[in-house]
Short mmCIF file of C-alpha atoms and ligand atoms in Angstrom, two decimals:
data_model
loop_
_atom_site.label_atom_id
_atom_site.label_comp_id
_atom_site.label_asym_id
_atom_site.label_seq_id
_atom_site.Cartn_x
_atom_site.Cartn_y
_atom_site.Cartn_z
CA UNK A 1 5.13 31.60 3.12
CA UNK A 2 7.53 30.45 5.74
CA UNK A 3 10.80 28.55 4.27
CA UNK A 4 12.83 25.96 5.52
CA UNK A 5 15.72 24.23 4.14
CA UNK A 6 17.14 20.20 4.21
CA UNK A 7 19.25 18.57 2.51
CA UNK A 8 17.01 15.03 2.52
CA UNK A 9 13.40 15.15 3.06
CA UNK A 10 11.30 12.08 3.45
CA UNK A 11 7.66 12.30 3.10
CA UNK A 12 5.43 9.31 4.41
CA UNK A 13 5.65 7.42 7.76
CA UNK A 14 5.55 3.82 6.64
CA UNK A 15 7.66 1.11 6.55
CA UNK A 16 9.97 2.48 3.37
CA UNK A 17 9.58 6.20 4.97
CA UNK A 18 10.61 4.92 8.48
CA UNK A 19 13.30 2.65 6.86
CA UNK A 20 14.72 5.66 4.61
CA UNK A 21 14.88 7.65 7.72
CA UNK A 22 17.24 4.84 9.48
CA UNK A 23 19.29 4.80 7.10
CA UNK A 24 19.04 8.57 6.10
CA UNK A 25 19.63 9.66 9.61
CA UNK A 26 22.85 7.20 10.14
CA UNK A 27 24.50 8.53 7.14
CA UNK A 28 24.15 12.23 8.60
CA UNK A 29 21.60 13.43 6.42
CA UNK A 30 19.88 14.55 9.22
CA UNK A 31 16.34 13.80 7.36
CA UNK A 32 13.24 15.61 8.25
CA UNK A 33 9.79 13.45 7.96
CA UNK A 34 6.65 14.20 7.34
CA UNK A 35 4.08 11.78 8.49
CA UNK A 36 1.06 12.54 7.00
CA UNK A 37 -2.54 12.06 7.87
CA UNK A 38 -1.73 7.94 8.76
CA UNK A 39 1.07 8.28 11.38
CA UNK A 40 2.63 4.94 10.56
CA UNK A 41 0.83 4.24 7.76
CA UNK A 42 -1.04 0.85 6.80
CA UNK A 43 0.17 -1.47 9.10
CA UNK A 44 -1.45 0.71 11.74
CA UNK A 45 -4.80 -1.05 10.91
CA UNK A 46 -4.51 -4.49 11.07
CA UNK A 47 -3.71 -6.48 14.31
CA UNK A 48 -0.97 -9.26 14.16
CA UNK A 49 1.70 -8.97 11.54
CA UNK A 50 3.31 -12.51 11.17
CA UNK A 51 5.43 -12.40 8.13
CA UNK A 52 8.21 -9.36 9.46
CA UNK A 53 11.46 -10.91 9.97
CA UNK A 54 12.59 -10.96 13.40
CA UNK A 55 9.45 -11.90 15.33
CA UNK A 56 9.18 -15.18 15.36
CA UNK A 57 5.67 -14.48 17.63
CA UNK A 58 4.82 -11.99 15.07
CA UNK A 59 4.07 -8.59 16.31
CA UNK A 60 0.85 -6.38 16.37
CA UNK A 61 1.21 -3.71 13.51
CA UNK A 62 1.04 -0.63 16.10
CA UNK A 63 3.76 -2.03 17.97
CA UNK A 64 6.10 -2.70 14.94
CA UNK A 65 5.57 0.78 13.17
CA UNK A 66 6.37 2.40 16.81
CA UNK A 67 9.74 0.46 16.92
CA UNK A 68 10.11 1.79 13.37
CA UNK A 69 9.60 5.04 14.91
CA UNK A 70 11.63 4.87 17.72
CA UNK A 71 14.61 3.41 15.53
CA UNK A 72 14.28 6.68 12.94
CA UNK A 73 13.80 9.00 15.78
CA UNK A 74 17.53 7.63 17.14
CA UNK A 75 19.38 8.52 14.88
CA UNK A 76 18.36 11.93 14.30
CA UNK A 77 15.24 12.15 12.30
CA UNK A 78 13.00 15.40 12.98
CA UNK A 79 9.70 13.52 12.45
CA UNK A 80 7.20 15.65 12.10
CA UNK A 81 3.29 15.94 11.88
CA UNK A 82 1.79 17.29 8.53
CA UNK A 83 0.68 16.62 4.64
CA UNK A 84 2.95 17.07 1.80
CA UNK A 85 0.04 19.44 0.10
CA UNK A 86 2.01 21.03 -3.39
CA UNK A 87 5.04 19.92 -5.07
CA UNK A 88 7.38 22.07 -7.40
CA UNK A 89 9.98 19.63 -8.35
CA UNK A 90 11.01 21.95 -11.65
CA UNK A 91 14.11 22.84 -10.35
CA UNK A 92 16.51 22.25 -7.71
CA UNK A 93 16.15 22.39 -4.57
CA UNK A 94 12.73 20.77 -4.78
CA UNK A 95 10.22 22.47 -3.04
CA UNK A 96 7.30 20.64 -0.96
CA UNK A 97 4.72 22.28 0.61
CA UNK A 98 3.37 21.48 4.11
CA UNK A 99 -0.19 21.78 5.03
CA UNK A 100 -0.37 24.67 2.61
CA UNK A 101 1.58 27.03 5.08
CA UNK A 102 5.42 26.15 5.17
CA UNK A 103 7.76 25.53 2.56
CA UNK A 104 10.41 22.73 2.47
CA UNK A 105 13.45 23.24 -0.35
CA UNK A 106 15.43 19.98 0.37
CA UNK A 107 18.25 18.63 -2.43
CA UNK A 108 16.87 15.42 -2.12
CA UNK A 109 13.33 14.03 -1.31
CA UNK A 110 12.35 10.28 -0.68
CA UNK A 111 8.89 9.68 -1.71
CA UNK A 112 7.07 7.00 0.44
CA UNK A 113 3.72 8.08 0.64
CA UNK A 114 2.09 4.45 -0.24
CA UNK A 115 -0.91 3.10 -2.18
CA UNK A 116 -4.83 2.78 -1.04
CA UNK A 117 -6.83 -0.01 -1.06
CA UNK A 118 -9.84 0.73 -2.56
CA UNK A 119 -12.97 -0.72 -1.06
CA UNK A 120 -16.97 -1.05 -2.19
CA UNK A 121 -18.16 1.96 0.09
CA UNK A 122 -19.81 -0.58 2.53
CA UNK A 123 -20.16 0.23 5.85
CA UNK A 124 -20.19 -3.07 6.83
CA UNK A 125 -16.36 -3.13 5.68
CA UNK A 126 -15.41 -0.57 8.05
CA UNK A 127 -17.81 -2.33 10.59
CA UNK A 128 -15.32 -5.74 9.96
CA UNK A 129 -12.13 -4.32 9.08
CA UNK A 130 -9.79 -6.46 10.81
CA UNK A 131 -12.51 -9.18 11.51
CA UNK A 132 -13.26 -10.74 8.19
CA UNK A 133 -12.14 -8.01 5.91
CA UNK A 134 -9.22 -7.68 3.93
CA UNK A 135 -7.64 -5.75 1.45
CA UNK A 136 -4.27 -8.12 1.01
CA UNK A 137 -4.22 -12.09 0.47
CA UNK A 138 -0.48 -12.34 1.30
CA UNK A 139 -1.11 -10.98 4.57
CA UNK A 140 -4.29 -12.06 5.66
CA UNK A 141 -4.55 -15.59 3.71
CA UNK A 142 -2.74 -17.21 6.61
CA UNK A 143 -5.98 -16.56 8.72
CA UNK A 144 -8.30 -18.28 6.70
CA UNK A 145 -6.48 -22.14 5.91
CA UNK A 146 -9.49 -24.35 5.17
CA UNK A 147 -11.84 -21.59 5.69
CA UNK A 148 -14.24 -20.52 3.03
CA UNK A 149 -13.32 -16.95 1.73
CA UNK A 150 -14.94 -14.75 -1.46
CA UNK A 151 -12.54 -11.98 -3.73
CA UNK A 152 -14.24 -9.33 -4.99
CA UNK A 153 -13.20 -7.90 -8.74
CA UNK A 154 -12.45 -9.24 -11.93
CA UNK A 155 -9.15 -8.09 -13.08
CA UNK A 156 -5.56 -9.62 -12.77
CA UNK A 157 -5.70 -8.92 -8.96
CA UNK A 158 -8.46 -10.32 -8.15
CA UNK A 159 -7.36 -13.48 -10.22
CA UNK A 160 -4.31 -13.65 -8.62
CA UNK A 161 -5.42 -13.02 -4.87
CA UNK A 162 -8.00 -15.51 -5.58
CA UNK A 163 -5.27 -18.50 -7.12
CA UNK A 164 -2.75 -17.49 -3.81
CA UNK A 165 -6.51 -18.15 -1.88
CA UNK A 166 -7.30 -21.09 -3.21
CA UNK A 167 -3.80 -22.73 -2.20
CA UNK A 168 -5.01 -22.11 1.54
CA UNK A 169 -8.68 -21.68 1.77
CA UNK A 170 -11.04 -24.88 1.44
CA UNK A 171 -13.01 -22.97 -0.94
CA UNK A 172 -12.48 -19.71 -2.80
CA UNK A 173 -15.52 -17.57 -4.28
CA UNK A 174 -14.72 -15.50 -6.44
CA UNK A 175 -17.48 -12.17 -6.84
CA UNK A 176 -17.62 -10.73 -10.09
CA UNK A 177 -20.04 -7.40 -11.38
CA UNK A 178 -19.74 -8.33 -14.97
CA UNK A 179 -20.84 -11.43 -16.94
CA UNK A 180 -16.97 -11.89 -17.52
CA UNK A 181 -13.72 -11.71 -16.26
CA UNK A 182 -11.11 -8.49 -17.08
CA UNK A 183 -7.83 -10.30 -16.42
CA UNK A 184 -5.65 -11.35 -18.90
CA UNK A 185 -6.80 -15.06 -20.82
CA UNK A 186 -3.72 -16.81 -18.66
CA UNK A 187 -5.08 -15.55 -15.61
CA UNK A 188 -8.60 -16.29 -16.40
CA UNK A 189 -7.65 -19.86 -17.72
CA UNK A 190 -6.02 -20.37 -14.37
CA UNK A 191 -8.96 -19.80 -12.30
CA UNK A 192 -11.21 -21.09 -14.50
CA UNK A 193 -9.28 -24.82 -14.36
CA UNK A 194 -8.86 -24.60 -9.98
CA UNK A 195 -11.47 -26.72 -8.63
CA UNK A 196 -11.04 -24.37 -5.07
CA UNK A 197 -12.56 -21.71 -7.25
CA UNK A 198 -16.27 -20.63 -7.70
CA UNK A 199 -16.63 -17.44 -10.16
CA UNK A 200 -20.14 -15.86 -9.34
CA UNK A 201 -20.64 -13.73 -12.34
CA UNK A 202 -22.80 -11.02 -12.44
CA UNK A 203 -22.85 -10.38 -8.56
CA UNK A 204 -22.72 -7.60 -6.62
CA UNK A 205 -22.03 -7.73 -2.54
CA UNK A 206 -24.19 -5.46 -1.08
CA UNK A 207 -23.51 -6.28 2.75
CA UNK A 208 -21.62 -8.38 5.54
CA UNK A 209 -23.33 -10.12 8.50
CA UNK A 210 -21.75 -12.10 11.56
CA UNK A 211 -21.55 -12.19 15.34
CA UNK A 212 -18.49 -11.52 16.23
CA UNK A 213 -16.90 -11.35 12.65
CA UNK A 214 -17.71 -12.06 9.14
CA UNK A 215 -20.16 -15.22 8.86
CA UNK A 216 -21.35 -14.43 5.63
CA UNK A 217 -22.01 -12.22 2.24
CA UNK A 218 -25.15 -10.54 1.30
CA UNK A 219 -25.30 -10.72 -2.55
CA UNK A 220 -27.58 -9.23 -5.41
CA UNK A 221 -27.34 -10.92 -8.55
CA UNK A 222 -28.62 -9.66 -11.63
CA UNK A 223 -28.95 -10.89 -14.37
CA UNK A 224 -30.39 -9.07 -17.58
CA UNK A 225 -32.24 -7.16 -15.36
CA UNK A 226 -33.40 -10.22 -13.48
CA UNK A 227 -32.55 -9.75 -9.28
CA UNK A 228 -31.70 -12.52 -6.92
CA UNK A 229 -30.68 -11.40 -3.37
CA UNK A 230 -29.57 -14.08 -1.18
CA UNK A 231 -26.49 -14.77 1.49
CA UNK A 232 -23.68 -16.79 1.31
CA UNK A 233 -21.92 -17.71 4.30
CA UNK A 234 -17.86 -17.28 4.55
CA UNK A 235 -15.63 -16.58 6.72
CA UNK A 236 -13.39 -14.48 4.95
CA UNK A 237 -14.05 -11.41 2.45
CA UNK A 238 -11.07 -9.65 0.14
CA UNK A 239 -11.34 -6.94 -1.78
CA UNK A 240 -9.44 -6.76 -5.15
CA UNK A 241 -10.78 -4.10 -6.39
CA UNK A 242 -7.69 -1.94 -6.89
CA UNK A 243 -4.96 0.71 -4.90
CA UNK A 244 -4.77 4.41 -5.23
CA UNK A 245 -1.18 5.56 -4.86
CA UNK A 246 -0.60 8.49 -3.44
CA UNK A 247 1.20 10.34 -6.00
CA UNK A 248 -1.32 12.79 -7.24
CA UNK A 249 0.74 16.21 -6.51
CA UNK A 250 3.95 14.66 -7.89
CA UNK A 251 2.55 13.86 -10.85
CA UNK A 252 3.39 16.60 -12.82
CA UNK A 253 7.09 15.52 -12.63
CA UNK A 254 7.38 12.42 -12.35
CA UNK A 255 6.41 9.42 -14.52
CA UNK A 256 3.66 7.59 -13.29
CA UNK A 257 1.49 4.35 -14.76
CA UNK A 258 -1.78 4.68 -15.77
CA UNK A 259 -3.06 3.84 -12.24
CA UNK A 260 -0.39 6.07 -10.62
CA UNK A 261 2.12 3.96 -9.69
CA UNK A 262 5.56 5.84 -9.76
CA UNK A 263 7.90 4.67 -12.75
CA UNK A 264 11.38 3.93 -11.13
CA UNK A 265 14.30 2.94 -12.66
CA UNK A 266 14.48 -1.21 -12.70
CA UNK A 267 15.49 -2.35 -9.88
CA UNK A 268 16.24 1.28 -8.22
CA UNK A 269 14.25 3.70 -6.48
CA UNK A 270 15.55 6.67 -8.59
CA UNK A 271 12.74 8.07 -10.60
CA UNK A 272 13.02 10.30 -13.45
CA UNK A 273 13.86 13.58 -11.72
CA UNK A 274 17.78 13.54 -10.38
CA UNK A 275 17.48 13.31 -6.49
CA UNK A 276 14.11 12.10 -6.07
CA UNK A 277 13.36 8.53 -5.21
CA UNK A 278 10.33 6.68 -4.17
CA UNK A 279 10.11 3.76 -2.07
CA UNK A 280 7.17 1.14 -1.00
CA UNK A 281 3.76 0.96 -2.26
CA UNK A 282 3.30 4.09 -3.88
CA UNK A 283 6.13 2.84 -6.67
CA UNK A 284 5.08 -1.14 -6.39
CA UNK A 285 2.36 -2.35 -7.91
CA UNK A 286 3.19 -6.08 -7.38
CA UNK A 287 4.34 -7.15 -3.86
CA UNK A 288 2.93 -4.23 -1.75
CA UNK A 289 4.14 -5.81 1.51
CA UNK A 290 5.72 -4.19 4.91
CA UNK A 291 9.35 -5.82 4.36
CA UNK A 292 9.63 -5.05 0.46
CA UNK A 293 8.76 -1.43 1.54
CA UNK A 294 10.93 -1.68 3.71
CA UNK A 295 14.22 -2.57 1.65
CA UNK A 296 12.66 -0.14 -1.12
CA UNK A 297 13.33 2.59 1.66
CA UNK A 298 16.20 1.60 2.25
CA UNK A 299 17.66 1.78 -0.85
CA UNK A 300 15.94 5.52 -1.52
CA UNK A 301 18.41 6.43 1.36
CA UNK A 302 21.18 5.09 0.04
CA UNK A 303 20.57 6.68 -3.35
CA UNK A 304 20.09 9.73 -1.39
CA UNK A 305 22.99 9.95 0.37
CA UNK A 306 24.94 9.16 -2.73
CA UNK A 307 23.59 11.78 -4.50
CA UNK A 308 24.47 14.44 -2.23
CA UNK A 309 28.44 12.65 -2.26
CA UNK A 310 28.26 13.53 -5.84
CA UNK A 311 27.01 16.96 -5.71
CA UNK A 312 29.70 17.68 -2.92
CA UNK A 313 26.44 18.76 -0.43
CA UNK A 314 27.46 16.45 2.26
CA UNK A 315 29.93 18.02 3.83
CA UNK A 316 27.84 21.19 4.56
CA UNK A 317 25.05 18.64 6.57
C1 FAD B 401 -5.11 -4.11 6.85
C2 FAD B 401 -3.74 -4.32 6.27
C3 FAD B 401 -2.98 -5.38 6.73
C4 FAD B 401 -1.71 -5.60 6.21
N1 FAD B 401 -1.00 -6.64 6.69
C5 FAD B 401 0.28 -6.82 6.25
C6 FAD B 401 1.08 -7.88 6.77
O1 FAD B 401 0.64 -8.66 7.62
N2 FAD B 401 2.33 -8.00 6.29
C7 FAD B 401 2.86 -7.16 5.33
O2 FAD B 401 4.01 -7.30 4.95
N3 FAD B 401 2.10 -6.17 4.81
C8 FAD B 401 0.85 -5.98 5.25
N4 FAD B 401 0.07 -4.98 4.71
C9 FAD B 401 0.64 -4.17 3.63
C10 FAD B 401 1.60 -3.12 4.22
O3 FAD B 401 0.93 -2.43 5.23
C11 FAD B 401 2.08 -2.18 3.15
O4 FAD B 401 2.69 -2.90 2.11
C12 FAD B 401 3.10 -1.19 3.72
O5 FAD B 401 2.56 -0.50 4.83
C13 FAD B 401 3.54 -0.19 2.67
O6 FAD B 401 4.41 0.68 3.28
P1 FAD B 401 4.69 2.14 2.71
O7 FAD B 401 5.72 2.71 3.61
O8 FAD B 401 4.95 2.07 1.27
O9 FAD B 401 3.32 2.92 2.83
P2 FAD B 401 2.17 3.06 3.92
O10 FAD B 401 2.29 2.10 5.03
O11 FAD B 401 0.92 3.08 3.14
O12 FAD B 401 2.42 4.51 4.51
C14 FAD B 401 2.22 5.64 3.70
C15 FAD B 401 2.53 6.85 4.56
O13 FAD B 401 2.50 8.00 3.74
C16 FAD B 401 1.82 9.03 4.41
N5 FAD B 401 1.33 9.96 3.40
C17 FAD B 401 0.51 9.73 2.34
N6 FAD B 401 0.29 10.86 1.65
C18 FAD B 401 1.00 11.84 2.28
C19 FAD B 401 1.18 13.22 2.07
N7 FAD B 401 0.59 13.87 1.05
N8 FAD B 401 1.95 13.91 2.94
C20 FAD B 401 2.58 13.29 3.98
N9 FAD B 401 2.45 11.97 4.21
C21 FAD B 401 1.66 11.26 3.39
C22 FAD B 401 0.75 8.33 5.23
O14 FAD B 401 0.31 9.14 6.30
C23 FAD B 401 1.53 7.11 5.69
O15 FAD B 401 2.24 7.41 6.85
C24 FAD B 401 -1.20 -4.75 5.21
C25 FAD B 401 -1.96 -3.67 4.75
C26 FAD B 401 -3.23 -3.46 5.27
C27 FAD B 401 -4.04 -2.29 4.77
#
């Protein structure tokens, strides 16, 4: 298999792999990128993003992650397209393989490969994405101020997107498979007491309708075996159903949480092999937004680059 060699190697096009790669390339790492299958990652599916500092107009998702782009690419980054497909992170240098035909032995890798929302399976949520359907109350939530909105799931999440919800929305419903809640009795408690909140246990939504955007939820309920199907109409529907970082081939190295998420050190990128960091959503399973990515990836560079200072391997870039 063909070999290549780099000293930093950043895999994942995002806002902490884009951010890494700033900072990366300005330090003279000279950092080679791998995109992956999402060229820009998540923010390339949504429309406006309002809550990136420095557009006070906000700015359309495409448009920031190309300035991203653009910024890496000036300072030296060889962006490239192609999927991290193996790891072998046994040994140094660390060895990442591309599209299963090139190998990449770098001394230091940033890992920014994010996290996946996961969704029902509708196809009405594809059919809406972006009008009505959302994966992320902190970004979206702004939309929908004294609109009426449901959350789907039942676990801490969905608690929690549904409280941040009901602070905004004029009324929150909150769509529930079981006959009870999974999150934690202090979460539970708190939705339980907000008067914005509806819990519709034992529901299932089984479809969207609406003109020109989400107007309304179709919804089974069943109850021992007992089905209602009616609609609800809202103007806003959030998943809460989980994220799937995308750490599967690193796992073998590197500690991850029960979901996936990568273990870093508190408060640092590093992770538990020397030289290997990961930044963003794939290592956060709290904030998940485009600006703490962001400053994750940053950091991941800096760690990088100090590193390599302490191995002596700069001077050789
Ligand atoms: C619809 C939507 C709207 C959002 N709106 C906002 C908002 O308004 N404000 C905000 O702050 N946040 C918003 N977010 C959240 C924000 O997009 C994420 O927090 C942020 O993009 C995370 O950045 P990241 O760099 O960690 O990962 P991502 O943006 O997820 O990028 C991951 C990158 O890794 C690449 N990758 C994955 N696996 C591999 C592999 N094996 N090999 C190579 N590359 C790989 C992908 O191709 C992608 O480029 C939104 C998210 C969604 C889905």
């Amino acid at each position: 298999m063909e070999k290549e060699t780099t000293k930093c190697l950043i895999i994942g096009s995002g806002p902490a792999g884009y951010t890494a790669a700033i900072y990366a390339g300005r330090a003279n790492l000279c950092p080679v990128l791998y995109e992956g299958l999402q060229p820009g990652g998540q923010l390339t599916t949504t429309t406006d993003v309002e809550n990136f500092p420095g557009y006070p107009e906000g700015i359309s998702g495409t448009a920031l992650m190309e300035d991203l782009r653009a910024q890496a690419t000036r300072f030296g980054t060889d962006i490239r397209y192609g999927i991290a497909t193996a790891a072998d992170l046994s040994k140094r240098p660390y060895q990442i393989t591309i599209d299963d035909e090139k190998v990449i032995e770098t001394e230091t890798l940033i890992i920014a490969t994010g996290a996946t929302a996961k969704y029902l399976g509708l196809p009405d949520e594809q059919k809406y994405a972006g009008m009505g359907v959302s994966a992320c109350a902190t970004c979206d939530g702004f939309f929908y101020r004294k609109k009426v909105v449901a959350v789907v799931g039942g676990g801490d999440t969905a608690c929690e997107e549904a409280l941040y919800l009901a602070g905004l929305a004029s009324k929150v419903y909150l769509i529930v498979r079981k006959s009870y809640l999974r999150a934690s009795k202090i979460m539970q408690q708190r939705v339980m007491e907000n008067e914005n909140i509806v819990i519709l246990f034992n529901h299932n939504a089984v479809g969207l309708y609406g003109e020109n955007g989400v107007e309304g939820v179709h919804l089974l309920e069943n109850v021992a075996g007992v089905e209602k199907r009616y609609d609800l109409p809202i103007d806003g529907f959030f998943l809460a159903i989980g994220h799937k970082p995308n750490s599967d081939i690193f796992k073998p190295y590197i500690e991850t949480d029960e979901v996936g998420y990568i273990i870093t050190e508190p408060d640092s990128p590093r992770t538990c092999v020397p030289g290997v960091f990961a930044a963003g959503d794939v290592a956060d399973p709290h904030y998940r937004q485009a600006i703490t990515a962001a400053g994750s990836g940053c950091k991941a560079a800096i760690e990088a680059e100090r590193y390599l200072s302490e191995l002596g391997l700069l001077k050789s870039v």
